[in-house]
Coordinates of C-alpha atoms in Angstrom, one line a residue:
M1082 CA 0.0 0.0 0.0
R1083 CA 1.3 3.4 -0.9
V1084 CA 1.6 5.5 2.3
F1085 CA 3.2 9.0 2.3
P1086 CA 4.9 10.9 5.2
E1087 CA 1.9 13.2 5.9
N1088 CA -0.3 10.2 6.2
A1089 CA 1.5 9.3 9.4
G1090 CA 0.0 12.3 11.0
G1091 CA 1.2 14.4 13.9
K1092 CA 4.8 14.2 15.0
W1093 CA 5.5 11.2 12.8
H1094 CA 5.0 13.3 9.8
I1095 CA 7.9 15.5 11.1
A1096 CA 10.0 12.5 12.1
L1097 CA 9.7 10.7 8.7
V1098 CA 10.4 13.8 6.5
R1099 CA 13.3 14.8 8.8
Q1100 CA 14.7 11.3 8.7
R1101 CA 14.7 11.5 4.9
A1102 CA 16.3 14.9 4.9
F1103 CA 19.2 13.9 7.1
R1104 CA 19.8 10.7 5.1
A1105 CA 19.7 12.7 1.8
L1106 CA 22.6 14.8 3.3
N1107 CA 24.3 11.7 4.7
V1108 CA 24.6 13.2 8.1
P1109 CA 23.5 11.7 11.5
D1110 CA 20.4 13.2 13.2
H1111 CA 21.1 13.9 16.9
R1112 CA 18.5 16.7 17.4
P1113 CA 15.3 16.2 19.3
M1114 CA 12.1 16.7 17.3
D1115 CA 10.9 20.2 17.5
L1116 CA 7.1 20.2 17.7
E1117 CA 7.0 23.8 18.9
G1118 CA 9.1 24.9 15.9
A1119 CA 6.7 23.2 13.6
S1120 CA 3.9 25.4 15.0
R1121 CA 5.5 28.6 13.8
P1122 CA 3.7 30.3 10.9
L1123 CA 5.1 30.0 7.4
G1124 CA 6.9 33.0 5.8
V1125 CA 6.8 34.0 2.1
L1126 CA 9.5 31.5 1.2
G1127 CA 7.8 28.7 3.1
R1128 CA 4.5 29.3 1.3
F1129 CA 6.3 29.2 -2.0
W1130 CA 8.3 26.0 -1.1
T1131 CA 5.1 24.1 -0.1
K1132 CA 2.9 25.3 -3.0
G1133 CA 1.6 22.3 -4.8
L1134 CA 2.0 19.8 -2.0
K1135 CA -1.7 19.9 -1.3
L1136 CA -1.2 20.2 2.4
E1137 CA -3.2 22.3 4.9
D1138 CA -1.4 25.3 6.6
R1139 CA -0.4 23.4 9.7
A1140 CA 0.9 20.5 7.7
Q1141 CA 2.9 22.9 5.5
A1142 CA 4.6 24.4 8.6
K1143 CA 5.4 20.8 9.7
A1144 CA 6.8 20.1 6.2
V1145 CA 9.2 23.0 6.3
A1146 CA 10.3 22.3 9.9
A1147 CA 10.9 18.6 9.1
A1148 CA 12.9 19.4 5.9
G1149 CA 15.0 22.0 7.8
P1150 CA 18.4 20.3 7.1
I1151 CA 18.0 20.4 3.3
I1152 CA 16.3 23.7 3.2
G1153 CA 18.9 25.2 5.5
W1154 CA 21.7 23.9 3.3
W1155 CA 20.2 25.3 0.1
S1156 CA 19.3 28.6 1.8
F1157 CA 22.9 29.0 3.1
A1158 CA 24.3 28.2 -0.4
G1159 CA 21.8 30.7 -2.0
W1160 CA 22.6 33.6 0.3
L1161 CA 26.4 32.9 0.1
S1162 CA 26.5 32.7 -3.7
T1163 CA 24.2 35.7 -4.1
G1164 CA 26.2 37.8 -1.7
L1165 CA 29.5 36.9 -3.4
C1166 CA 28.1 37.7 -6.8
G1167 CA 26.9 41.0 -5.4
L1168 CA 30.4 41.8 -4.0
F1169 CA 32.1 40.8 -7.3
A1170 CA 29.6 43.0 -9.3
A1171 CA 30.3 46.0 -6.9
A1172 CA 34.0 45.4 -7.2
A1173 CA 33.8 45.3 -11.0
L1174 CA 31.8 48.5 -11.1
A1175 CA 34.2 50.3 -8.7
D1176 CA 37.2 49.0 -10.7
G1177 CA 35.8 50.5 -13.9
R1178 CA 35.4 47.1 -15.6
P1179 CA 33.1 47.0 -18.7
E1180 CA 29.4 47.2 -17.8
V1181 CA 28.8 43.7 -19.2
V1182 CA 31.0 42.2 -16.5
T1183 CA 28.9 43.9 -13.7
Q1184 CA 25.7 42.7 -15.4
A1185 CA 27.1 39.2 -15.7
F1186 CA 27.7 39.0 -12.0
A1187 CA 24.3 40.5 -11.2
A1188 CA 22.6 38.0 -13.5
L1189 CA 24.6 35.2 -11.8
G1190 CA 23.5 36.4 -8.4
T1191 CA 19.9 36.5 -9.5
A1192 CA 20.1 33.0 -10.9
S1193 CA 21.7 31.7 -7.7
A1194 CA 19.0 33.3 -5.6
T1195 CA 16.3 31.8 -7.8
G1196 CA 17.8 28.4 -7.8
F1197 CA 19.2 27.9 -4.3
L1198 CA 16.5 29.9 -2.4
L1199 CA 13.4 29.1 -4.4
A1200 CA 13.5 26.2 -6.8
L1201 CA 15.8 23.7 -5.1
P1202 CA 14.1 23.8 -1.6
R1203 CA 10.7 23.4 -3.3
R1204 CA 12.0 20.5 -5.3
A1205 CA 13.5 18.8 -2.3
L1206 CA 10.2 19.2 -0.3
R1207 CA 8.3 17.6 -3.1
R1208 CA 10.7 14.7 -3.3
L1209 CA 10.6 14.1 0.4
H1210 CA 6.8 14.0 0.4
R1211 CA 5.9 12.4 -2.8
T1212 CA 8.0 9.2 -2.5
P1213 CA 5.9 6.4 -0.8
L1214 CA 7.2 5.3 2.5
A1215 CA 9.2 2.0 2.9
A1216 CA 8.6 -0.3 5.9
G1217 CA 12.2 0.2 7.0
E1218 CA 11.7 3.9 7.4
V1219 CA 8.9 3.4 9.9
E1220 CA 10.8 0.6 11.7
A1221 CA 13.7 3.1 12.2
L1222 CA 11.3 5.3 14.3
L1223 CA 10.2 2.5 16.7
P1224 CA 13.0 3.4 19.2
L1225 CA 11.6 7.0 19.4
A1226 CA 8.1 5.8 20.5
A1227 CA 7.3 7.3 23.9
D1228 CA 4.9 4.5 25.0
D1229 CA 3.0 1.4 23.9
L1230 CA 0.4 3.4 22.1
E1231 CA 2.9 5.1 19.8
R1232 CA 4.7 1.7 19.3
A1233 CA 1.4 0.1 18.3
Y1234 CA 0.6 2.9 15.9
L1235 CA 4.0 2.7 14.2
T1236 CA 3.7 -1.1 13.9
L1237 CA 0.3 -0.6 12.3
L1238 CA 1.8 2.0 9.9
R1239 CA 4.6 -0.4 8.9
D1240 CA 2.2 -3.3 8.4
A1241 CA -0.1 -1.1 6.2
I1242 CA 2.9 -0.2 4.0
R1243 CA 3.6 -3.9 3.5
Q1244 CA 0.0 -4.7 2.7
E1245 CA -1.1 -5.1 -0.9
A1246 CA -4.3 -3.1 -1.4
P1247 CA -6.4 -2.0 -4.4
A1248 CA -6.4 1.6 -5.3
S1249 CA -10.1 1.9 -4.1
A1250 CA -9.0 1.0 -0.5
E1251 CA -5.8 3.0 -0.4
A1252 CA -7.4 6.5 0.1
G1253 CA -9.6 5.3 3.0
S1254 CA -6.7 3.5 4.6
R1255 CA -4.4 6.5 4.4
E1256 CA -7.1 8.7 5.8
A1257 CA -7.7 6.4 8.8
L1258 CA -3.9 6.2 9.4
E1259 CA -3.5 9.9 9.3
T1260 CA -6.4 10.6 11.6
L1261 CA -5.1 8.1 14.1
G1262 CA -1.6 9.7 14.0
E1263 CA -3.0 13.2 14.5
A1264 CA -5.2 12.1 17.4
I1265 CA -2.4 10.3 19.2
T1266 CA -0.1 13.3 18.9
R1267 CA -2.8 15.7 20.3
L1268 CA -3.8 13.6 23.2
P1269 CA -1.9 14.8 26.3
A1270 CA 0.0 12.3 28.4
V1271 CA -1.7 11.0 31.5
P1272 CA -0.9 13.4 34.3
A1273 CA 0.5 12.3 37.7
A1274 CA -2.1 11.7 40.3
P1275 CA -2.8 14.9 42.3
E1276 CA -2.8 15.0 46.1
E1277 CA -5.8 13.5 47.8
A1278 CA -8.6 16.0 48.1
A1279 CA -9.7 14.7 51.5
A1280 CA -6.3 15.5 53.1
L1281 CA -6.3 18.9 51.4
H1282 CA -9.8 19.6 52.8
E1283 CA -8.7 18.7 56.3
E1284 CA -5.6 20.8 56.2
A1285 CA -7.5 23.8 54.8
A1286 CA -10.1 23.5 57.5
A1287 CA -7.5 23.3 60.3
L1288 CA -5.8 26.4 59.0
A1289 CA -9.1 28.3 58.8
V1290 CA -9.9 27.3 62.4
A1291 CA -6.4 28.4 63.5
A1292 CA -6.8 31.7 61.6
G1293 CA -10.1 32.4 63.4
S1294 CA -8.6 31.8 66.9
E1295 CA -5.4 33.7 66.2
A1296 CA -5.0 37.0 68.0
D1297 CA -2.1 38.3 65.9
P1298 CA -3.6 39.9 62.7
V1299 CA -0.5 39.2 60.6
V1300 CA -0.4 35.5 61.6
A1301 CA -4.2 35.2 61.1
A1302 CA -4.0 36.7 57.7
S1303 CA -1.2 34.4 56.7
L1304 CA -3.1 31.3 57.9
E1305 CA -6.2 32.4 56.0
R1306 CA -4.2 32.9 52.8
Q1307 CA -2.7 29.4 53.2
A1308 CA -6.2 28.0 53.6
G1309 CA -7.3 29.8 50.5
A1310 CA -4.4 28.4 48.5
L1311 CA -5.3 24.9 49.7
R1312 CA -8.9 25.4 48.6
Q1313 CA -7.6 26.4 45.1
M1314 CA -5.4 23.2 45.1
I1315 CA -8.6 21.2 45.9
E1316 CA -10.4 22.7 42.9
V1317 CA -7.4 22.1 40.6
A1318 CA -7.0 18.5 41.9
A1319 CA -10.7 17.7 41.1
R1320 CA -10.3 19.1 37.6
S1321 CA -7.1 17.2 37.1
E1322 CA -8.6 13.9 38.1
R1323 CA -11.4 14.5 35.5
V1324 CA -8.9 15.3 32.8
S1325 CA -6.8 12.2 33.8
R1326 CA -9.8 10.0 33.5
Q1327 CA -10.8 11.4 30.1
T1328 CA -7.2 11.0 28.8
A1329 CA -6.9 7.4 29.9
V1330 CA -10.2 6.5 28.3
L1331 CA -9.4 8.2 25.0
R1332 CA -5.9 6.5 24.9
S1333 CA -7.6 3.2 25.5
E1334 CA -10.1 4.0 22.7
L1335 CA -7.2 4.8 20.3
A1336 CA -5.5 1.5 21.2
T1337 CA -8.8 -0.2 20.3
Q1338 CA -9.0 1.7 17.0
I1339 CA -5.5 0.6 16.1
K1340 CA -6.4 -3.0 16.7
A1341 CA -9.6 -2.5 14.6
L1342 CA -7.6 -1.1 11.7
H1343 CA -5.1 -4.0 11.9
A1344 CA -8.1 -6.3 11.7
G1345 CA -9.3 -4.3 8.7
L1346 CA -6.0 -4.8 7.0
A1347 CA -6.2 -8.5 7.5
A1348 CA -9.8 -8.5 6.1
L1349 CA -8.6 -6.5 3.1
Q1350 CA -6.1 -9.2 2.3
M1351 CA -8.9 -11.8 2.3
G1352 CA -11.2 -9.5 0.2
A1353 CA -13.6 -8.9 3.1
A1354 CA -13.1 -5.2 3.4
D1355 CA -13.0 -2.2 1.0
G1356 CA -12.2 1.5 1.0
G1357 CA -15.5 2.4 2.5
H1358 CA -14.7 0.3 5.6
F1359 CA -11.5 2.4 6.2
A1360 CA -13.3 5.6 5.5
R1361 CA -15.9 4.8 8.1
M1362 CA -13.2 4.0 10.6
A1363 CA -11.5 7.4 9.9
E1364 CA -14.8 9.2 10.6
T1365 CA -15.0 7.4 14.0
V1366 CA -11.4 8.4 14.8
Q1367 CA -12.2 12.0 13.8
Q1368 CA -14.5 12.3 16.8
V1369 CA -11.7 10.9 19.1
A1370 CA -9.3 13.5 17.6
R1371 CA -11.9 16.3 18.4
D1372 CA -12.2 15.0 22.0
A1373 CA -8.4 14.9 22.2
V1374 CA -8.2 18.6 21.3
S1375 CA -10.7 19.4 24.1
V1376 CA -8.8 17.3 26.7
A1377 CA -5.5 18.9 25.6
A1378 CA -7.0 22.3 26.1
A1379 CA -8.2 21.4 29.5
R1380 CA -4.8 19.9 30.4
E1381 CA -3.0 23.1 29.2
E1382 CA -5.3 25.2 31.3
L1383 CA -4.6 23.0 34.4
D1384 CA -0.8 23.3 33.8
A1385 CA -1.1 27.0 33.6
A1386 CA -3.2 27.1 36.8
A1387 CA -1.2 24.6 38.8
G1388 CA 2.3 25.1 37.5
P1389 CA 4.7 22.3 38.7
A1390 CA 2.1 20.9 41.2
L1391 CA 0.7 18.7 38.5
P1392 CA 3.6 17.2 36.5
V1393 CA 3.2 15.1 33.4
R1394 CA 4.8 11.7 33.2
A1395 CA 5.4 11.2 29.5
T1396 CA 6.1 13.6 26.6
G1397 CA 4.2 16.6 27.7
T1398 CA 1.1 18.3 26.2
P1399 CA 1.0 18.2 22.4
E1400 CA 0.1 21.2 20.3
I1401 CA -3.6 21.9 19.7
E1402 CA -4.5 22.3 16.1
S1403 CA -7.4 22.0 13.7
V1404 CA -9.3 18.8 12.8
P1405 CA -7.2 16.0 11.3
L1406 CA -6.0 16.4 7.7
R1407 CA -7.6 14.4 5.0
S1408 CA -5.2 12.5 2.7
R1409 CA -4.5 14.4 -0.6
H1410 CA -3.1 11.4 -2.4
G1411 CA -5.4 9.4 -4.8

């Protein structure tokens, strides 16, 4: 089955394109994936480079961030060659050389800028995205999986690539894979369990009583403020428990959807499934992705309210973005 980098969805789109970019340059990749960098808006050059890729805005930003090694190399070469041509042209003009020499250097600088800064990065992005994935490319990412859910997803992606499928089923399969990848990336990690609400209630009540019986107004005010802070912690703890439960349930559902898609691939091999089956699965996962966005927003709000009091065990809160992308490949 033909699967493309953007069909991996979420952070794996970045990882696969970046892996290809570093291999194209034959250099090792030791940098961590920059999800925050991929959220930066595209500039004028970025929009030109990604034109024709048929990606949504957020996916375009991911594409540019992922292909950073190649784009950075071509950009450096472009600015360097253009700058040198400009210096040579200025030197020729100052030296009284024939006008044609100055014009030649200026034309060469323009050609360098067009090629290195515009055409070559755009061509590289197209090559990185329009070549179907190989199973080995996905297997190379398995060590980067943060948990069992991500490992299960990458295994599914690898098996889908190995699967022979009719063209009518490929589009629906890619859409389901992409939607799953986006949903998994968006869903926040399960937060650590907050302090017991009962213990916080008891401590807040004791401080309030102590404040009421304290004769010193400074001490009483301090005790009352401590009691108020504990009451705020109780409220945050209750909200955190709710978000933790929602996160755990959605992660469990995504694991079930991965198993269902695996079963669908097996049925496809036996001729018992078609493209419509995978399209319906993608619609189901779309709702999970929307719920993941809501839970991620709630988690982010809690992190802002509680600070370090509510740590996260795994990879942190993923970015919140629009609904999952639909596959653009036919």
